[in-house]
């Protein structure tokens, strides 16, 4: 891995043009020692086959993407979601994942064109959902990493939209700071926040469970899939990375980029570019 | 104007397909008793001609769009910007505008492809710029309304991205709450914020200088120009409007919608739809 890194992870969505096996095989060549895979890929391979493949390759499972999507219109739907989230915990356990990424979900009914506009209620359902899942996850020793998403996704993807909000939730549900509930800090979602530095400090080593790298492009042509390689955008990555490690972050730098542009390239080329940009970034620290 | 409204303003950008004179002429028919015009329109007409046209029509000038765009790479550029901002204050005075909208601006160099990534520095320049302008504006009795913009505009348009951040700035620059420095609350930019209700309460009547209506569409196809008519999106407008008036807001509801869709329609039809949606909204209070 690039000098100065504790370890470097790649989120498999960054190179979704590659199969998970090919990605795992290619990792060592570029200095990636861990992957954050997505559930559909793991389920397609079979959970135990995937776990064995990772283990045989000597590649760790960093995060596991993902559980959550709590808010729903009916109690029956919420039960189904809770069941599926518990299954995700079990899969994360089988994979030996360092954490399970929690994506809160947005407003119920948005996809169906019949949105429930009550954000406060949706956020309450998220809190209840995480509280219930935390019990199951704690039994398995699986860390839950709440990932706040950019406010532009509040309606349709995730109604946890700042680090402060995520940490308030952590403090409410896990006041003892067990180490099993925390946050994934993704620079793309949080770079703009004037309170980011202070909230990273507040999180500290117990709550900092993930650190995701990409960049914010200007202009951004698509709200979901036009993220940039580190250095191509406007985010002060060395500064934020400094805050993260100063706060005692103990896990890996992870590259997670959703980009139609990168998905059109050869996956190997993308891995090479991601690793190179991380090398530059670490040199700037 | 629709029953139950203190007054209804239209931001001229909502119907940019109409000339300013035509808009002013059409206002009474739809219940708009005020317009927030943009500088280029006013300068094109001539400031005193525009002031006279408003006055003769019995239409008020609500906000005046806009001063700000403070962050710049060189001291010379910052001086030129400060001069232009003072001119905007003088124009707002000549128009009898209720407030001058302050748009902070983003990172210096972004437009030129050479961004200064130091957000903290840019925000410091914004604070210095507003402090200097406040002196000139106070002399003229012109209220400055800082408008926080959605975090998705932090790089290229406005690095003031939450109501809390804007109010912190107000408290730093105008601790006495003179009434001459405050905020414009635009639901499009702030609806997602879990602290919105509390911060509106904190702002109170001294700081609440504008309230802008539109809606957040899902999906949003363009980050700047795909805003929705009130009711077509996911924002809980009756709730937010309730918080605003409970906090003692003393000015008008203002419709401000940037929408390629609406700009393709006849301006008169857009005015009619905006007024109708406001009528529905007020009925929901």
Coordinates of C-alpha atoms in Angstrom, one line a residue:
Chain A
X1 CA 0.0 0.0 0.0
X2 CA 1.1 3.6 -0.5
X3 CA 3.6 4.7 2.2
X4 CA 2.1 6.5 5.1
X5 CA -1.2 4.7 4.9
X6 CA -2.4 2.4 7.6
X7 CA -4.2 0.5 4.9
X8 CA -6.2 1.4 1.8
X9 CA -9.6 0.1 1.0
X10 CA -11.6 0.3 -2.2
X11 CA -15.4 0.4 -2.2
X12 CA -16.4 -2.0 -5.0
X13 CA -18.9 0.5 -6.4
X14 CA -15.9 2.6 -7.6
X15 CA -15.2 -0.2 -10.1
X16 CA -18.6 -1.7 -10.6
X17 CA -17.5 -2.6 -14.1
X18 CA -15.4 -5.4 -12.5
X19 CA -16.7 -8.5 -10.8
X20 CA -16.0 -8.9 -7.1
X21 CA -13.6 -11.8 -7.7
X22 CA -11.6 -9.8 -10.2
X23 CA -11.5 -6.8 -7.9
X24 CA -10.2 -8.9 -5.0
X25 CA -7.6 -10.5 -7.3
X26 CA -6.4 -7.1 -8.5
X27 CA -6.2 -5.4 -5.1
X28 CA -2.6 -6.3 -4.0
X29 CA -1.1 -5.0 -7.2
X30 CA -2.3 -1.5 -6.4
X31 CA -1.8 -1.5 -2.7
X32 CA -5.4 -2.1 -1.7
X33 CA -5.5 -4.4 1.3
X34 CA -9.3 -4.2 1.9
X35 CA -12.5 -4.0 -0.1
X36 CA -15.9 -2.7 0.9
X37 CA -18.3 -4.9 -1.1
X38 CA -22.0 -4.4 -1.7
X39 CA -24.6 -6.9 -0.6
X40 CA -25.9 -7.8 -4.0
X41 CA -22.3 -8.9 -5.1
X42 CA -21.8 -10.9 -1.9
X43 CA -25.2 -12.6 -2.1
X44 CA -24.6 -13.4 -5.8
X45 CA -21.3 -15.2 -4.9
X46 CA -22.8 -16.7 -1.8
X47 CA -21.8 -15.3 1.6
X48 CA -19.5 -18.2 2.6
X49 CA -17.9 -18.4 -0.8
X50 CA -17.2 -14.7 -0.7
X51 CA -15.8 -14.9 2.8
X52 CA -13.5 -17.7 1.7
X53 CA -12.4 -15.8 -1.4
X54 CA -11.5 -12.7 0.7
X55 CA -9.6 -14.8 3.2
X56 CA -7.7 -16.9 0.6
X57 CA -6.6 -13.6 -1.1
X58 CA -5.5 -12.0 2.1
X59 CA -7.8 -9.1 1.5
X60 CA -9.9 -7.7 4.4
X61 CA -13.5 -6.7 4.3
X62 CA -13.5 -3.1 5.5
X63 CA -17.1 -1.9 5.5
X64 CA -20.1 -3.9 4.2
X65 CA -22.6 -1.9 2.1
X66 CA -25.3 -1.8 3.5
X67 CA -28.2 -1.9 5.9
X68 CA -30.8 0.7 6.8
X69 CA -33.4 2.4 4.6
X70 CA -35.6 2.4 7.7
X71 CA -38.4 4.8 7.0
X72 CA -41.5 3.1 5.6
X73 CA -45.2 3.8 5.4
X74 CA -46.5 0.6 7.1
X75 CA -45.6 -1.4 10.1
X76 CA -45.4 -4.5 8.0
X77 CA -42.9 -2.9 5.7
X78 CA -40.8 -1.8 8.7
X79 CA -40.8 -5.4 10.0
X80 CA -39.6 -6.7 6.6
X81 CA -36.9 -4.1 6.6
X82 CA -35.8 -4.9 10.1
X83 CA -35.5 -8.6 9.2
X84 CA -33.4 -7.8 6.2
X85 CA -31.2 -5.5 8.2
X86 CA -30.5 -8.3 10.8
X87 CA -29.6 -10.6 7.9
X88 CA -27.1 -7.9 6.7
X89 CA -25.5 -8.0 10.2
X90 CA -25.2 -11.8 10.0
X91 CA -23.6 -11.5 6.5
X92 CA -21.2 -8.9 7.8
X93 CA -20.3 -11.2 10.7
X94 CA -19.7 -14.1 8.2
X95 CA -17.4 -11.9 6.1
X96 CA -15.5 -10.6 9.1
X97 CA -16.4 -7.0 8.1
X98 CA -15.0 -4.2 10.2
X99 CA -18.3 -2.4 10.1
X100 CA -21.7 -2.5 8.5
X101 CA -22.6 0.8 6.7
X102 CA -25.9 2.2 7.7
X103 CA -27.7 4.3 5.1
X104 CA -30.7 5.8 6.8
X105 CA -33.1 6.1 3.8
X106 CA -35.2 9.1 2.9
X107 CA -38.9 9.9 3.2
X108 CA -41.4 7.1 2.8
X109 CA -43.4 7.0 -0.4
X110 CA -41.0 9.3 -2.4
X111 CA -40.2 6.6 -5.0
X112 CA -44.0 5.9 -5.4
X113 CA -44.6 9.6 -6.0
X114 CA -46.6 9.9 -2.8
X115 CA -44.1 11.3 -0.3
X116 CA -44.7 11.6 3.4
X117 CA -43.2 15.0 3.9
X118 CA -42.7 14.6 7.7
X119 CA -38.9 14.6 8.0
X120 CA -39.1 14.6 11.8
X121 CA -41.2 11.4 11.7
X122 CA -38.9 9.7 9.2
X123 CA -35.9 10.6 11.3
X124 CA -37.6 9.1 14.3
X125 CA -38.2 5.9 12.4
X126 CA -34.5 5.8 11.6
X127 CA -33.5 6.2 15.2
X128 CA -35.9 3.4 16.2
X129 CA -34.5 1.2 13.4
X130 CA -30.9 1.7 14.4
X131 CA -31.7 1.1 18.1
X132 CA -33.3 -2.2 17.3
X133 CA -30.5 -3.2 14.9
X134 CA -27.8 -2.2 17.4
X135 CA -29.0 -4.9 19.8
X136 CA -28.6 -7.6 17.2
X137 CA -25.3 -6.2 16.0
X138 CA -23.8 -5.9 19.4
X139 CA -24.5 -9.5 20.0
X140 CA -22.5 -10.4 17.0
X141 CA -19.8 -7.7 17.7
X142 CA -20.5 -6.0 14.5
X143 CA -19.9 -2.2 14.4
X144 CA -22.6 -0.1 12.8
X145 CA -21.3 2.9 10.9
X146 CA -24.0 5.5 10.2
X147 CA -23.1 7.4 7.1
X148 CA -24.5 10.9 6.8
X149 CA -25.2 11.7 3.2
X150 CA -25.2 15.1 1.5
X151 CA -28.3 17.2 2.1
X152 CA -29.2 16.9 -1.6
X153 CA -30.1 13.3 -0.9
X154 CA -32.4 14.0 2.1
X155 CA -35.6 13.2 0.3
X156 CA -34.8 10.0 -1.6
X157 CA -31.7 8.4 0.0
X158 CA -30.8 9.4 3.4
X159 CA -32.3 11.8 6.0
X160 CA -29.2 11.8 8.2
X161 CA -27.4 14.8 6.6
X162 CA -24.7 16.1 8.9
X163 CA -22.1 14.6 11.1
X164 CA -23.5 16.4 14.1
X165 CA -26.9 14.8 13.5
X166 CA -25.3 11.4 13.2
X167 CA -23.3 11.9 16.3
X168 CA -26.3 13.1 18.3
X169 CA -28.0 9.9 17.3
X170 CA -25.0 7.8 18.4
X171 CA -24.9 9.6 21.8
X172 CA -28.6 8.9 22.3
X173 CA -28.4 5.2 21.4
X174 CA -25.0 4.4 22.7
X175 CA -24.1 6.9 25.5
X176 CA -21.4 4.5 26.8
X177 CA -19.5 4.8 23.5
X178 CA -19.2 1.0 23.2
X179 CA -17.3 1.3 20.0
X180 CA -20.1 -0.6 18.2
X181 CA -22.0 2.5 17.0
X182 CA -20.3 5.3 15.1
X183 CA -20.0 7.1 11.8
X184 CA -18.5 6.8 8.3
X185 CA -17.2 10.2 7.3
X186 CA -17.4 10.6 3.5
X187 CA -15.7 13.8 2.3
X188 CA -18.1 14.1 -0.6
X189 CA -21.1 14.3 1.7
X190 CA -19.6 16.5 4.5
X191 CA -16.9 18.7 3.1
X192 CA -19.1 21.8 3.0
X193 CA -20.1 21.7 6.7
X194 CA -18.6 24.6 8.8
X195 CA -18.8 22.3 11.8
X196 CA -17.0 19.4 10.2
X197 CA -13.7 19.8 12.0
X198 CA -15.3 20.2 15.4
X199 CA -17.6 17.3 14.9
X200 CA -14.8 15.0 13.8
X201 CA -13.0 15.9 17.0
X202 CA -16.2 15.2 19.0
X203 CA -16.5 11.8 17.3
X204 CA -13.1 10.6 18.3
X205 CA -11.7 7.1 18.0
X206 CA -14.7 5.4 19.4
X207 CA -17.1 6.8 16.8
X208 CA -14.9 7.1 13.7
X209 CA -15.5 3.9 11.9
X210 CA -14.9 4.8 8.3
X211 CA -13.3 7.5 6.1
X212 CA -14.3 7.7 2.5
X213 CA -12.5 9.6 -0.2
X214 CA -13.5 11.1 -3.5
X215 CA -13.9 14.7 -4.7
X216 CA -16.5 17.3 -5.5
X217 CA -16.4 18.4 -9.1
X218 CA -17.4 21.8 -10.4
X219 CA -19.6 21.7 -12.3
X220 CA -21.3 18.5 -11.0
X221 CA -23.4 17.2 -13.9
X222 CA -25.3 14.5 -12.1
X223 CA -26.3 14.6 -8.4
X224 CA -25.5 10.9 -7.8
X225 CA -22.9 9.7 -10.3
X226 CA -20.5 12.5 -11.1
X227 CA -18.1 12.3 -8.2
X228 CA -14.4 13.0 -8.9
X229 CA -11.0 11.4 -8.3
X230 CA -9.2 12.9 -5.3
X231 CA -7.5 16.0 -6.5
X232 CA -9.9 16.7 -9.4
X233 CA -12.3 18.7 -7.3
X234 CA -12.6 21.4 -4.7
X235 CA -12.4 19.5 -1.4
X236 CA -9.4 20.3 0.8
X237 CA -8.7 16.6 1.3
X238 CA -5.3 17.0 3.1
X239 CA -7.0 19.2 5.7
X240 CA -10.0 16.9 6.4
X241 CA -7.7 13.8 6.4
X242 CA -5.5 15.6 9.0
X243 CA -8.6 16.2 11.2
X244 CA -9.6 12.6 10.9
X245 CA -6.2 11.2 12.0
X246 CA -5.7 13.8 14.6
X247 CA -9.0 12.6 16.1
X248 CA -7.6 9.1 16.5
X249 CA -9.1 7.3 13.5
X250 CA -8.0 3.7 13.6
X251 CA -9.3 2.2 10.3
X252 CA -8.4 2.6 6.6
X253 CA -8.7 5.3 4.0
X254 CA -11.3 4.1 1.6
X255 CA -11.9 5.2 -2.0
X256 CA -15.6 5.4 -2.9
X257 CA -16.4 7.1 -6.1
X258 CA -19.7 7.0 -8.0
X259 CA -18.8 8.2 -11.5
X260 CA -20.2 7.4 -14.9
X261 CA -16.9 8.6 -16.3
X262 CA -14.8 6.1 -14.3
X263 CA -17.3 3.3 -14.9
X264 CA -16.6 3.7 -18.6
X265 CA -12.9 3.0 -18.1
X266 CA -11.1 -0.3 -17.6
X267 CA -11.4 -1.2 -14.0
X268 CA -7.7 -1.9 -13.6
X269 CA -7.0 1.6 -14.9
X270 CA -9.4 3.1 -12.3
X271 CA -7.7 1.1 -9.5
X272 CA -4.3 2.4 -10.7
X273 CA -5.6 6.0 -10.7
X274 CA -7.2 5.7 -7.3
X275 CA -4.1 4.3 -5.7
X276 CA -1.9 7.0 -7.3
X277 CA -4.2 9.8 -6.1
X278 CA -4.0 8.3 -2.6
X279 CA -0.3 8.3 -2.8
X280 CA -0.3 12.0 -3.7
X281 CA -2.8 12.8 -0.9
X282 CA -0.7 11.0 1.7
X283 CA 2.3 13.0 0.5
X284 CA 0.4 16.2 1.2
X285 CA -0.3 15.4 4.8
Chain B
X1 CA -53.5 39.1 -2.3
X2 CA -54.6 35.6 -1.1
X3 CA -56.5 35.7 2.2
X4 CA -54.4 35.2 5.2
X5 CA -51.2 36.6 3.7
X6 CA -49.6 39.7 5.0
X7 CA -48.4 40.3 1.4
X8 CA -47.1 38.3 -1.4
X9 CA -43.9 39.0 -3.3
X10 CA -42.6 37.4 -6.5
X11 CA -38.9 37.2 -7.2
X12 CA -38.5 38.3 -10.8
X13 CA -36.2 35.4 -11.6
X14 CA -39.3 33.2 -11.3
X15 CA -40.7 34.7 -14.5
X16 CA -37.5 35.8 -16.2
X17 CA -39.3 35.4 -19.5
X18 CA -41.1 38.6 -18.7
X19 CA -39.6 42.1 -18.6
X20 CA -39.6 43.9 -15.3
X21 CA -42.2 46.4 -16.4
X22 CA -44.6 43.7 -17.6
X23 CA -44.2 41.9 -14.3
X24 CA -44.9 45.0 -12.3
X25 CA -48.0 45.6 -14.4
X26 CA -49.3 42.1 -14.0
X27 CA -48.7 41.8 -10.2
X28 CA -52.0 43.3 -8.9
X29 CA -54.1 40.9 -11.0
X30 CA -52.7 37.9 -9.2
X31 CA -52.4 39.3 -5.7
X32 CA -48.7 40.1 -5.7
X33 CA -48.1 43.4 -3.9
X34 CA -44.3 43.3 -4.1
X35 CA -41.4 42.2 -6.4
X36 CA -37.9 41.3 -5.7
X37 CA -36.0 42.4 -8.8
X38 CA -32.5 41.6 -9.9
X39 CA -29.8 44.3 -10.4
X40 CA -29.3 43.7 -14.1
X41 CA -33.0 44.4 -14.7
X42 CA -33.0 47.5 -12.6
X43 CA -29.8 48.9 -14.1
X44 CA -31.1 48.3 -17.6
X45 CA -34.2 50.4 -16.8
X46 CA -32.2 52.9 -14.9
X47 CA -32.5 53.0 -11.1
X48 CA -34.6 56.1 -10.8
X49 CA -36.9 55.1 -13.7
X50 CA -37.4 51.7 -12.0
X51 CA -38.1 53.3 -8.6
X52 CA -40.7 55.5 -10.2
X53 CA -42.3 52.6 -12.1
X54 CA -42.7 50.6 -8.9
X55 CA -44.1 53.6 -7.0
X56 CA -46.6 54.6 -9.7
X57 CA -47.8 51.0 -9.9
X58 CA -48.2 50.8 -6.1
X59 CA -45.9 47.7 -6.0
X60 CA -43.3 47.5 -3.3
X61 CA -39.7 46.4 -3.7
X62 CA -39.3 43.4 -1.2
X63 CA -35.7 42.2 -1.5
X64 CA -33.1 43.4 -4.0
X65 CA -31.0 40.7 -5.6
X66 CA -28.2 41.0 -4.9
X67 CA -24.8 41.9 -3.3
X68 CA -22.0 39.8 -2.0
X69 CA -19.8 37.3 -3.9
X70 CA -17.1 38.4 -1.5
X71 CA -14.3 35.8 -1.8
X72 CA -11.6 36.7 -4.3
X73 CA -8.0 35.8 -4.9
X74 CA -6.6 39.3 -4.9
X75 CA -6.9 42.5 -2.7
X76 CA -7.7 44.5 -5.9
X77 CA -10.5 42.2 -6.8
X78 CA -11.9 42.4 -3.3
X79 CA -11.8 46.2 -3.4
X80 CA -13.7 46.2 -6.8
X81 CA -16.3 43.9 -5.3
X82 CA -16.7 46.1 -2.2
X83 CA -17.3 49.1 -4.4
X84 CA -19.9 47.3 -6.4
X85 CA -21.6 46.1 -3.2
X86 CA -21.8 49.7 -1.9
X87 CA -23.4 50.7 -5.1
X88 CA -26.0 47.9 -4.7
X89 CA -26.8 49.4 -1.2
X90 CA -27.4 52.8 -2.9
X91 CA -29.6 51.2 -5.5
X92 CA -31.6 49.4 -2.8
X93 CA -32.0 52.7 -1.0
X94 CA -33.2 54.5 -4.2
X95 CA -35.7 51.7 -4.8
X96 CA -37.0 51.7 -1.2
X97 CA -36.2 48.0 -1.0
X98 CA -37.0 46.3 2.3
X99 CA -33.7 44.4 2.2
X100 CA -30.7 43.7 0.1
X101 CA -30.1 40.0 -0.4
X102 CA -26.5 38.9 0.4
X103 CA -25.2 36.0 -1.5
X104 CA -21.8 35.1 0.0
X105 CA -20.1 33.6 -3.1
X106 CA -18.1 30.4 -3.2
X107 CA -14.4 29.6 -3.3
X108 CA -12.2 32.0 -5.3
X109 CA -10.9 30.6 -8.5
X110 CA -13.5 27.9 -9.0
X111 CA -14.8 29.5 -12.2
X112 CA -11.3 29.8 -13.6
X113 CA -10.6 26.1 -12.9
X114 CA -8.0 27.0 -10.3
X115 CA -9.9 26.7 -7.0
X116 CA -8.6 27.9 -3.7
X117 CA -9.8 25.0 -1.6
X118 CA -9.6 26.8 1.7
X119 CA -13.3 27.2 2.8
X120 CA -12.3 28.6 6.2
X121 CA -10.4 31.4 4.5
X122 CA -13.3 32.1 2.0
X123 CA -15.7 32.2 4.9
X124 CA -13.5 34.7 6.7
X125 CA -13.5 36.9 3.6
X126 CA -17.2 36.7 3.5
X127 CA -17.4 37.8 7.2
X128 CA -15.0 40.7 6.5
X129 CA -17.0 41.7 3.4
X130 CA -20.3 41.8 5.2
X131 CA -18.9 43.7 8.1
X132 CA -17.6 46.4 5.8
X133 CA -20.8 46.6 3.9
X134 CA -22.9 46.7 7.0
X135 CA -21.4 50.0 7.9
X136 CA -22.4 51.6 4.6
X137 CA -25.8 49.9 4.7
X138 CA -26.6 51.0 8.2
X139 CA -25.9 54.6 7.2
X140 CA -28.6 54.3 4.6
X141 CA -30.9 52.2 6.8
X142 CA -30.8 49.3 4.4
X143 CA -31.3 45.8 5.9
X144 CA -28.8 43.1 4.7
X145 CA -30.4 39.7 4.4
X146 CA -27.8 36.9 4.3
X147 CA -29.2 34.0 2.3
X148 CA -27.7 30.6 3.2
X149 CA -27.7 28.5 0.1
X150 CA -28.0 24.7 -0.1
X151 CA -24.7 22.9 0.6
X152 CA -24.6 21.7 -3.0
X153 CA -23.7 25.3 -4.0
X154 CA -20.9 25.6 -1.4
X155 CA -18.1 25.6 -4.0
X156 CA -19.4 27.8 -6.8
X157 CA -22.1 30.0 -5.4
X158 CA -22.3 30.4 -1.7
X159 CA -20.2 29.2 1.2
X160 CA -22.9 30.1 3.8
X161 CA -24.8 26.8 3.9
X162 CA -26.9 26.6 7.0
X163 CA -29.2 28.9 9.0
X164 CA -27.0 28.4 12.1
X165 CA -23.9 29.5 10.2
X166 CA -25.6 32.6 8.9
X167 CA -27.0 33.5 12.4
X168 CA -23.6 32.9 14.0
X169 CA -22.3 35.5 11.5
X170 CA -25.1 37.9 12.3
X171 CA -24.4 37.5 16.1
X172 CA -20.7 38.2 15.5
X173 CA -21.3 41.3 13.3
X174 CA -24.4 42.7 14.9
X175 CA -24.6 41.5 18.5
X176 CA -27.1 44.3 19.4
X177 CA -29.6 42.9 16.9
X178 CA -30.1 46.3 15.2
X179 CA -32.6 44.8 12.8
X180 CA -30.3 45.8 9.9
X181 CA -28.6 42.4 9.6
X182 CA -30.4 39.2 9.3
X183 CA -31.3 36.2 7.0
X184 CA -33.5 35.2 4.1
X185 CA -34.9 31.8 4.8
X186 CA -35.4 29.9 1.5
X187 CA -37.1 26.6 2.0
X188 CA -35.3 25.1 -1.0
X189 CA -31.9 25.6 0.6
X190 CA -32.8 24.8 4.2
X191 CA -35.7 22.3 4.3
X192 CA -33.4 19.3 5.0
X193 CA -31.7 20.8 8.1
X194 CA -32.6 19.0 11.4
X195 CA -31.8 22.2 13.2
X196 CA -34.1 24.4 11.0
X197 CA -36.9 24.8 13.4
X198 CA -34.7 25.7 16.3
X199 CA -32.6 28.1 14.3
X200 CA -35.7 29.9 13.0
X201 CA -36.8 30.4 16.6
X202 CA -33.3 31.7 17.4
X203 CA -33.5 34.1 14.5
X204 CA -36.7 35.8 15.7
X205 CA -38.3 38.9 14.3
X206 CA -35.1 41.0 14.3
X207 CA -33.2 38.6 12.1
X208 CA -35.9 37.1 9.8
X209 CA -35.8 39.4 6.8
X210 CA -37.1 37.2 4.0
X211 CA -39.0 33.9 3.5
X212 CA -38.7 32.3 0.0
X213 CA -41.0 29.6 -1.3
X214 CA -40.5 26.9 -3.9
X215 CA -40.3 23.1 -3.6
X216 CA -37.7 20.3 -3.9
X217 CA -38.5 17.9 -6.7
X218 CA -37.7 14.2 -6.7
X219 CA -35.9 13.6 -8.9
X220 CA -34.1 16.9 -9.3
X221 CA -32.7 16.9 -12.8
X222 CA -30.6 20.0 -12.7
X223 CA -28.9 21.3 -9.5
X224 CA -29.7 25.0 -10.2
X225 CA -32.8 25.3 -12.4
X226 CA -35.1 22.4 -11.6
X227 CA -37.0 23.8 -8.6
X228 CA -40.7 23.1 -8.2
X229 CA -43.9 24.9 -7.6
X230 CA -45.1 24.8 -4.0
X231 CA -46.8 21.5 -3.5
X232 CA -45.1 19.6 -6.3
X233 CA -42.2 18.4 -4.2
X234 CA -41.3 17.0 -0.8
X235 CA -40.9 20.0 1.4
X236 CA -43.3 20.3 4.4
X237 CA -44.1 23.9 3.5
X238 CA -47.0 24.4 6.0
X239 CA -44.8 23.3 8.8
X240 CA -41.9 25.5 7.9
X241 CA -44.2 28.5 7.2
X242 CA -45.7 27.9 10.7
X243 CA -42.3 28.1 12.3
X244 CA -41.5 31.3 10.5
X245 CA -44.6 33.1 11.5
X246 CA -44.5 31.7 15.1
X247 CA -41.0 33.2 15.3
X248 CA -42.5 36.6 14.5
X249 CA -41.6 37.1 10.9
X250 CA -42.8 40.5 9.8
X251 CA -42.3 40.6 6.0
X252 CA -43.9 38.8 3.0
X253 CA -44.0 35.4 1.6
X254 CA -42.0 35.5 -1.5
X255 CA -42.1 33.0 -4.4
X256 CA -38.7 32.4 -5.9
X257 CA -38.4 29.5 -8.4
X258 CA -35.6 28.8 -10.8
X259 CA -37.1 26.3 -13.3
X260 CA -36.4 25.7 -16.9
X261 CA -39.8 24.2 -17.1
X262 CA -41.6 27.3 -15.8
X263 CA -39.4 29.6 -17.9
X264 CA -40.8 27.9 -21.0
X265 CA -44.4 28.8 -20.1
X266 CA -46.1 32.1 -20.6
X267 CA -45.1 34.4 -17.7
X268 CA -48.7 35.3 -16.9
X269 CA -49.6 31.6 -16.5
X270 CA -46.7 31.1 -14.1
X271 CA -47.8 34.1 -12.0
X272 CA -51.3 32.6 -11.9
X273 CA -50.0 29.2 -10.8
X274 CA -47.7 30.7 -8.2
X275 CA -50.5 32.7 -6.6
X276 CA -52.8 29.7 -6.6
X277 CA -50.2 27.5 -4.9
X278 CA -49.7 30.2 -2.2
X279 CA -53.5 30.3 -1.7
X280 CA -53.5 26.6 -1.1
X281 CA -50.5 26.8 1.2
X282 CA -52.1 29.5 3.3
X283 CA -55.2 27.4 3.6
X284 CA -53.1 24.6 5.1
X285 CA -51.7 26.8 7.9

